[in-house]
Amino acid sequence: MEQVSSTGRPVQITVTDGYELRGFKGDTPVTFIRAEFNQAVLGDSAKITVSSEGTAKYNFTSSFEFNPEGGITLDDLAHKPVFLTMTEVLPKEKKQKDEKTLIVGQAVVDLLPLVEGESSFETMVPLHPVLGSPLEPLQPGIKQCSLEVKVSVAEPLLTTAQILGGNLLKVTLEAAYSVPESFIPIGPLQNYMVSLQVPSAGEKDYTIFFKNGTLNGNHAEAKACYERTVSFVVDASEMHFIFLRLGHIYLEDKEYEKAKKTYLQACKRSPSCLTWLGLGIACYRLEEITEAEDALSEANALNNNNAEVWAYLALVSLKAGRQLEAEQAYKYTKKLNLKDETLLAEIHMLQETVGFGNPSF
């Protein structure tokens, strides 16, 4: 690869405006912006009063020197963002000598466009509130506060030949699906970060961080994503989870034939209690009672403490007219504390229809 010029070149970061801003004290707080990069403070803006409409003109420029030999390198620009911290200057109280300030929020600016050959770019970055900040949305639909930022260098840091001969790895994380229930926020919406270890030829691996993730319950998009994954991955050891989630979505959408096919693939590749359970549910909903019982028996053999497996075994036994087995399966369903109230109600309804299956009758 063609060598990068060792001459130091300044990289300028200009914060022009702020929008939808709020403060702790009053409707027109006095604020300033601090810029930081590579664990160094680049400077503070002047103290600016936010207008009653929530806007502020900062026109604040800070800079650092790019120098591949003995300073900030291309690697730094590629994976280290600029941090912009908004701080409110509180009104002085009587007999107060020192000025008091409170951090309101923080934004990050990705410098990757410079590594891709751009000499300047503009971006609107969200200003993320700290805990308890007045920038936290008071109600759904409130516009997110943001900063308008311009980044520039006098000339591109890389020539066309350097860009074409480079080995820049760019990874895009579109979405994460089936996040744990503990991720679901109670109160203000939260932002999430994901990291990925990338092997390198150096002394240690680099970690890529994906920031500013927010929860989005887009069911259809999740299904399409899983279907794409299943369609192009021929054989992968990590597909078990994909099959489970896609099969579950099909069951929720009452696409039982697709669910059966998906769980059957999972049972062939990496059988588990959950894959057999999913297959058993799909077959039961398709009224394939014999196939459902076979699959549920396999699930029960792998884990006889799964309440949902016992619940569907109870339904199968009720459908097949086997009273003793229906009562035994129902007993274990209750003992293991089935949490699916809808499924439990379905069992009770079928018990009343056939006239057996509940020892309390």
PDB file of C-alpha atoms in Angstrom, residues 48-169:
ATOM      1  CA  ILE A  48     -24.482  29.941  25.014  1.00  0.00           C
ATOM      2  CA  THR A  49     -28.049  30.612  26.144  1.00  0.00           C
ATOM      3  CA  VAL A  50     -30.575  28.186  24.710  1.00  0.00           C
ATOM      4  CA  SER A  51     -33.558  29.929  23.128  1.00  0.00           C
ATOM      5  CA  SER A  52     -37.123  29.388  24.327  1.00  0.00           C
ATOM      6  CA  GLU A  53     -37.607  27.211  21.201  1.00  0.00           C
ATOM      7  CA  GLY A  54     -34.852  24.872  22.392  1.00  0.00           C
ATOM      8  CA  THR A  55     -32.177  25.899  19.875  1.00  0.00           C
ATOM      9  CA  ALA A  56     -28.641  27.159  20.407  1.00  0.00           C
ATOM     10  CA  LYS A  57     -25.987  28.513  18.012  1.00  0.00           C
ATOM     11  CA  TYR A  58     -22.604  27.313  19.272  1.00  0.00           C
ATOM     12  CA  ASN A  59     -20.381  27.765  16.179  1.00  0.00           C
ATOM     13  CA  PHE A  60     -17.673  26.050  18.197  1.00  0.00           C
ATOM     14  CA  THR A  61     -14.603  24.664  16.429  1.00  0.00           C
ATOM     15  CA  SER A  62     -11.973  22.395  17.953  1.00  0.00           C
ATOM     16  CA  SER A  63      -9.261  20.348  16.288  1.00  0.00           C
ATOM     17  CA  PHE A  64      -6.575  17.722  16.676  1.00  0.00           C
ATOM     18  CA  GLU A  65      -3.602  16.810  14.495  1.00  0.00           C
ATOM     19  CA  PHE A  66      -3.598  13.688  12.362  1.00  0.00           C
ATOM     20  CA  ASN A  67      -0.049  12.326  12.121  1.00  0.00           C
ATOM     21  CA  PRO A  68       0.511   8.633  11.303  1.00  0.00           C
ATOM     22  CA  GLU A  69       4.053   8.800  12.657  1.00  0.00           C
ATOM     23  CA  GLY A  70       4.049   9.830  16.280  1.00  0.00           C
ATOM     24  CA  GLY A  71       0.464  10.872  16.872  1.00  0.00           C
ATOM     25  CA  ILE A  72      -3.104  10.076  15.915  1.00  0.00           C
ATOM     26  CA  THR A  73      -3.217   7.397  13.217  1.00  0.00           C
ATOM     27  CA  LEU A  74      -5.739   6.019  10.738  1.00  0.00           C
ATOM     28  CA  ASP A  75      -6.566   3.260  13.223  1.00  0.00           C
ATOM     29  CA  ASP A  76      -7.541   5.922  15.767  1.00  0.00           C
ATOM     30  CA  LEU A  77      -9.812   7.650  13.265  1.00  0.00           C
ATOM     31  CA  ALA A  78     -11.400   4.355  12.236  1.00  0.00           C
ATOM     32  CA  HIS A  79     -12.520   3.150  15.651  1.00  0.00           C
ATOM     33  CA  LYS A  80     -12.423   6.106  18.050  1.00  0.00           C
ATOM     34  CA  PRO A  81     -15.278   8.644  17.998  1.00  0.00           C
ATOM     35  CA  VAL A  82     -15.277  12.294  19.013  1.00  0.00           C
ATOM     36  CA  PHE A  83     -17.252  12.831  22.226  1.00  0.00           C
ATOM     37  CA  LEU A  84     -19.345  15.997  22.568  1.00  0.00           C
ATOM     38  CA  THR A  85     -20.620  16.685  26.075  1.00  0.00           C
ATOM     39  CA  MET A  86     -23.288  19.296  26.730  1.00  0.00           C
ATOM     40  CA  THR A  87     -23.057  20.911  30.173  1.00  0.00           C
ATOM     41  CA  GLU A  88     -25.448  23.367  31.801  1.00  0.00           C
ATOM     42  CA  VAL A  89     -24.120  26.287  33.850  1.00  0.00           C
ATOM     43  CA  LEU A  90     -26.461  26.703  36.807  1.00  0.00           C
ATOM     44  CA  PRO A  91     -27.539  30.184  37.971  1.00  0.00           C
ATOM     45  CA  LYS A  92     -25.522  31.426  40.921  1.00  0.00           C
ATOM     46  CA  GLU A  93     -27.257  31.501  44.260  1.00  0.00           C
ATOM     47  CA  LYS A  94     -26.687  34.071  46.979  1.00  0.00           C
ATOM     48  CA  LYS A  95     -23.206  33.941  48.544  1.00  0.00           C
ATOM     49  CA  GLN A  96     -22.164  31.297  46.005  1.00  0.00           C
ATOM     50  CA  LYS A  97     -18.569  31.785  44.906  1.00  0.00           C
ATOM     51  CA  ASP A  98     -17.843  28.871  42.601  1.00  0.00           C
ATOM     52  CA  GLU A  99     -19.789  28.213  39.427  1.00  0.00           C
ATOM     53  CA  LYS A 100     -21.831  25.017  39.461  1.00  0.00           C
ATOM     54  CA  THR A 101     -22.426  22.892  36.378  1.00  0.00           C
ATOM     55  CA  LEU A 102     -24.361  19.752  35.492  1.00  0.00           C
ATOM     56  CA  ILE A 103     -23.777  17.421  32.548  1.00  0.00           C
ATOM     57  CA  VAL A 104     -26.967  17.195  30.504  1.00  0.00           C
ATOM     58  CA  GLY A 105     -26.088  14.786  27.683  1.00  0.00           C
ATOM     59  CA  GLN A 106     -23.450  13.433  25.345  1.00  0.00           C
ATOM     60  CA  ALA A 107     -23.130  12.812  21.604  1.00  0.00           C
ATOM     61  CA  VAL A 108     -20.612  10.863  19.536  1.00  0.00           C
ATOM     62  CA  VAL A 109     -19.269  11.638  16.074  1.00  0.00           C
ATOM     63  CA  ASP A 110     -17.922   8.802  13.911  1.00  0.00           C
ATOM     64  CA  LEU A 111     -14.812   9.849  11.946  1.00  0.00           C
ATOM     65  CA  LEU A 112     -14.843   6.850   9.582  1.00  0.00           C
ATOM     66  CA  PRO A 113     -15.751   8.998   6.511  1.00  0.00           C
ATOM     67  CA  LEU A 114     -12.270  10.547   6.738  1.00  0.00           C
ATOM     68  CA  VAL A 115     -10.723   7.083   6.433  1.00  0.00           C
ATOM     69  CA  GLU A 116     -12.940   6.445   3.412  1.00  0.00           C
ATOM     70  CA  GLY A 117     -11.454   9.414   1.558  1.00  0.00           C
ATOM     71  CA  GLU A 118     -13.838  12.238   2.455  1.00  0.00           C
ATOM     72  CA  SER A 119     -12.326  15.644   3.183  1.00  0.00           C
ATOM     73  CA  SER A 120     -15.461  16.994   4.868  1.00  0.00           C
ATOM     74  CA  PHE A 121     -18.890  15.832   5.975  1.00  0.00           C
ATOM     75  CA  GLU A 122     -21.839  17.079   7.991  1.00  0.00           C
ATOM     76  CA  THR A 123     -23.906  15.028  10.389  1.00  0.00           C
ATOM     77  CA  MET A 124     -26.777  15.441  12.836  1.00  0.00           C
ATOM     78  CA  VAL A 125     -25.913  13.435  15.944  1.00  0.00           C
ATOM     79  CA  PRO A 126     -28.388  12.613  18.720  1.00  0.00           C
ATOM     80  CA  LEU A 127     -27.600  14.024  22.139  1.00  0.00           C
ATOM     81  CA  HIS A 128     -28.107  11.178  24.578  1.00  0.00           C
ATOM     82  CA  PRO A 129     -29.304  12.273  28.034  1.00  0.00           C
ATOM     83  CA  VAL A 130     -27.568  11.220  31.222  1.00  0.00           C
ATOM     84  CA  LEU A 131     -29.741   9.590  33.873  1.00  0.00           C
ATOM     85  CA  GLY A 132     -32.237  12.102  35.231  1.00  0.00           C
ATOM     86  CA  SER A 133     -31.431  14.662  32.555  1.00  0.00           C
ATOM     87  CA  PRO A 134     -34.155  17.060  31.355  1.00  0.00           C
ATOM     88  CA  LEU A 135     -33.318  15.847  27.844  1.00  0.00           C
ATOM     89  CA  GLU A 136     -35.033  12.525  28.593  1.00  0.00           C
ATOM     90  CA  PRO A 137     -38.286  12.363  26.607  1.00  0.00           C
ATOM     91  CA  LEU A 138     -41.206  13.361  28.802  1.00  0.00           C
ATOM     92  CA  GLN A 139     -43.620  11.399  26.620  1.00  0.00           C
ATOM     93  CA  PRO A 140     -43.613   9.365  23.382  1.00  0.00           C
ATOM     94  CA  GLY A 141     -43.397  11.469  20.242  1.00  0.00           C
ATOM     95  CA  ILE A 142     -41.099  14.129  21.704  1.00  0.00           C
ATOM     96  CA  LYS A 143     -38.304  14.921  19.219  1.00  0.00           C
ATOM     97  CA  GLN A 144     -34.839  13.830  20.272  1.00  0.00           C
ATOM     98  CA  CYS A 145     -32.346  16.566  21.027  1.00  0.00           C
ATOM     99  CA  SER A 146     -29.420  16.739  18.622  1.00  0.00           C
ATOM    100  CA  LEU A 147     -26.296  18.604  17.563  1.00  0.00           C
ATOM    101  CA  GLU A 148     -25.352  19.645  14.033  1.00  0.00           C
ATOM    102  CA  VAL A 149     -21.679  18.890  13.425  1.00  0.00           C
ATOM    103  CA  LYS A 150     -19.243  19.514  10.577  1.00  0.00           C
ATOM    104  CA  VAL A 151     -15.926  17.661  10.248  1.00  0.00           C
ATOM    105  CA  SER A 152     -13.258  18.732   7.775  1.00  0.00           C
ATOM    106  CA  VAL A 153      -9.612  18.486   6.745  1.00  0.00           C
ATOM    107  CA  ALA A 154      -7.808  20.691   4.241  1.00  0.00           C
ATOM    108  CA  GLU A 155      -7.398  17.745   1.841  1.00  0.00           C
ATOM    109  CA  PRO A 156      -8.289  14.037   1.913  1.00  0.00           C
ATOM    110  CA  LEU A 157      -6.127  12.028   4.296  1.00  0.00           C
ATOM    111  CA  LEU A 158      -5.842   9.196   1.762  1.00  0.00           C
ATOM    112  CA  THR A 159      -5.301   9.255  -1.989  1.00  0.00           C
ATOM    113  CA  THR A 160      -7.480   7.212  -4.338  1.00  0.00           C
ATOM    114  CA  ALA A 161      -4.643   4.704  -4.771  1.00  0.00           C
ATOM    115  CA  GLN A 162      -4.320   4.311  -0.989  1.00  0.00           C
ATOM    116  CA  ILE A 163      -8.052   3.737  -0.597  1.00  0.00           C
ATOM    117  CA  LEU A 164      -8.141   1.139  -3.396  1.00  0.00           C
ATOM    118  CA  GLY A 165      -5.078  -0.611  -1.996  1.00  0.00           C
ATOM    119  CA  GLY A 166      -6.289  -0.552   1.593  1.00  0.00           C
ATOM    120  CA  ASN A 167      -7.889  -3.275   3.704  1.00  0.00           C
ATOM    121  CA  LEU A 168     -10.486  -1.335   5.660  1.00  0.00           C
ATOM    122  CA  LEU A 169     -12.967  -3.688   7.303  1.00  0.00           C
TER     123      LEU A 169
END
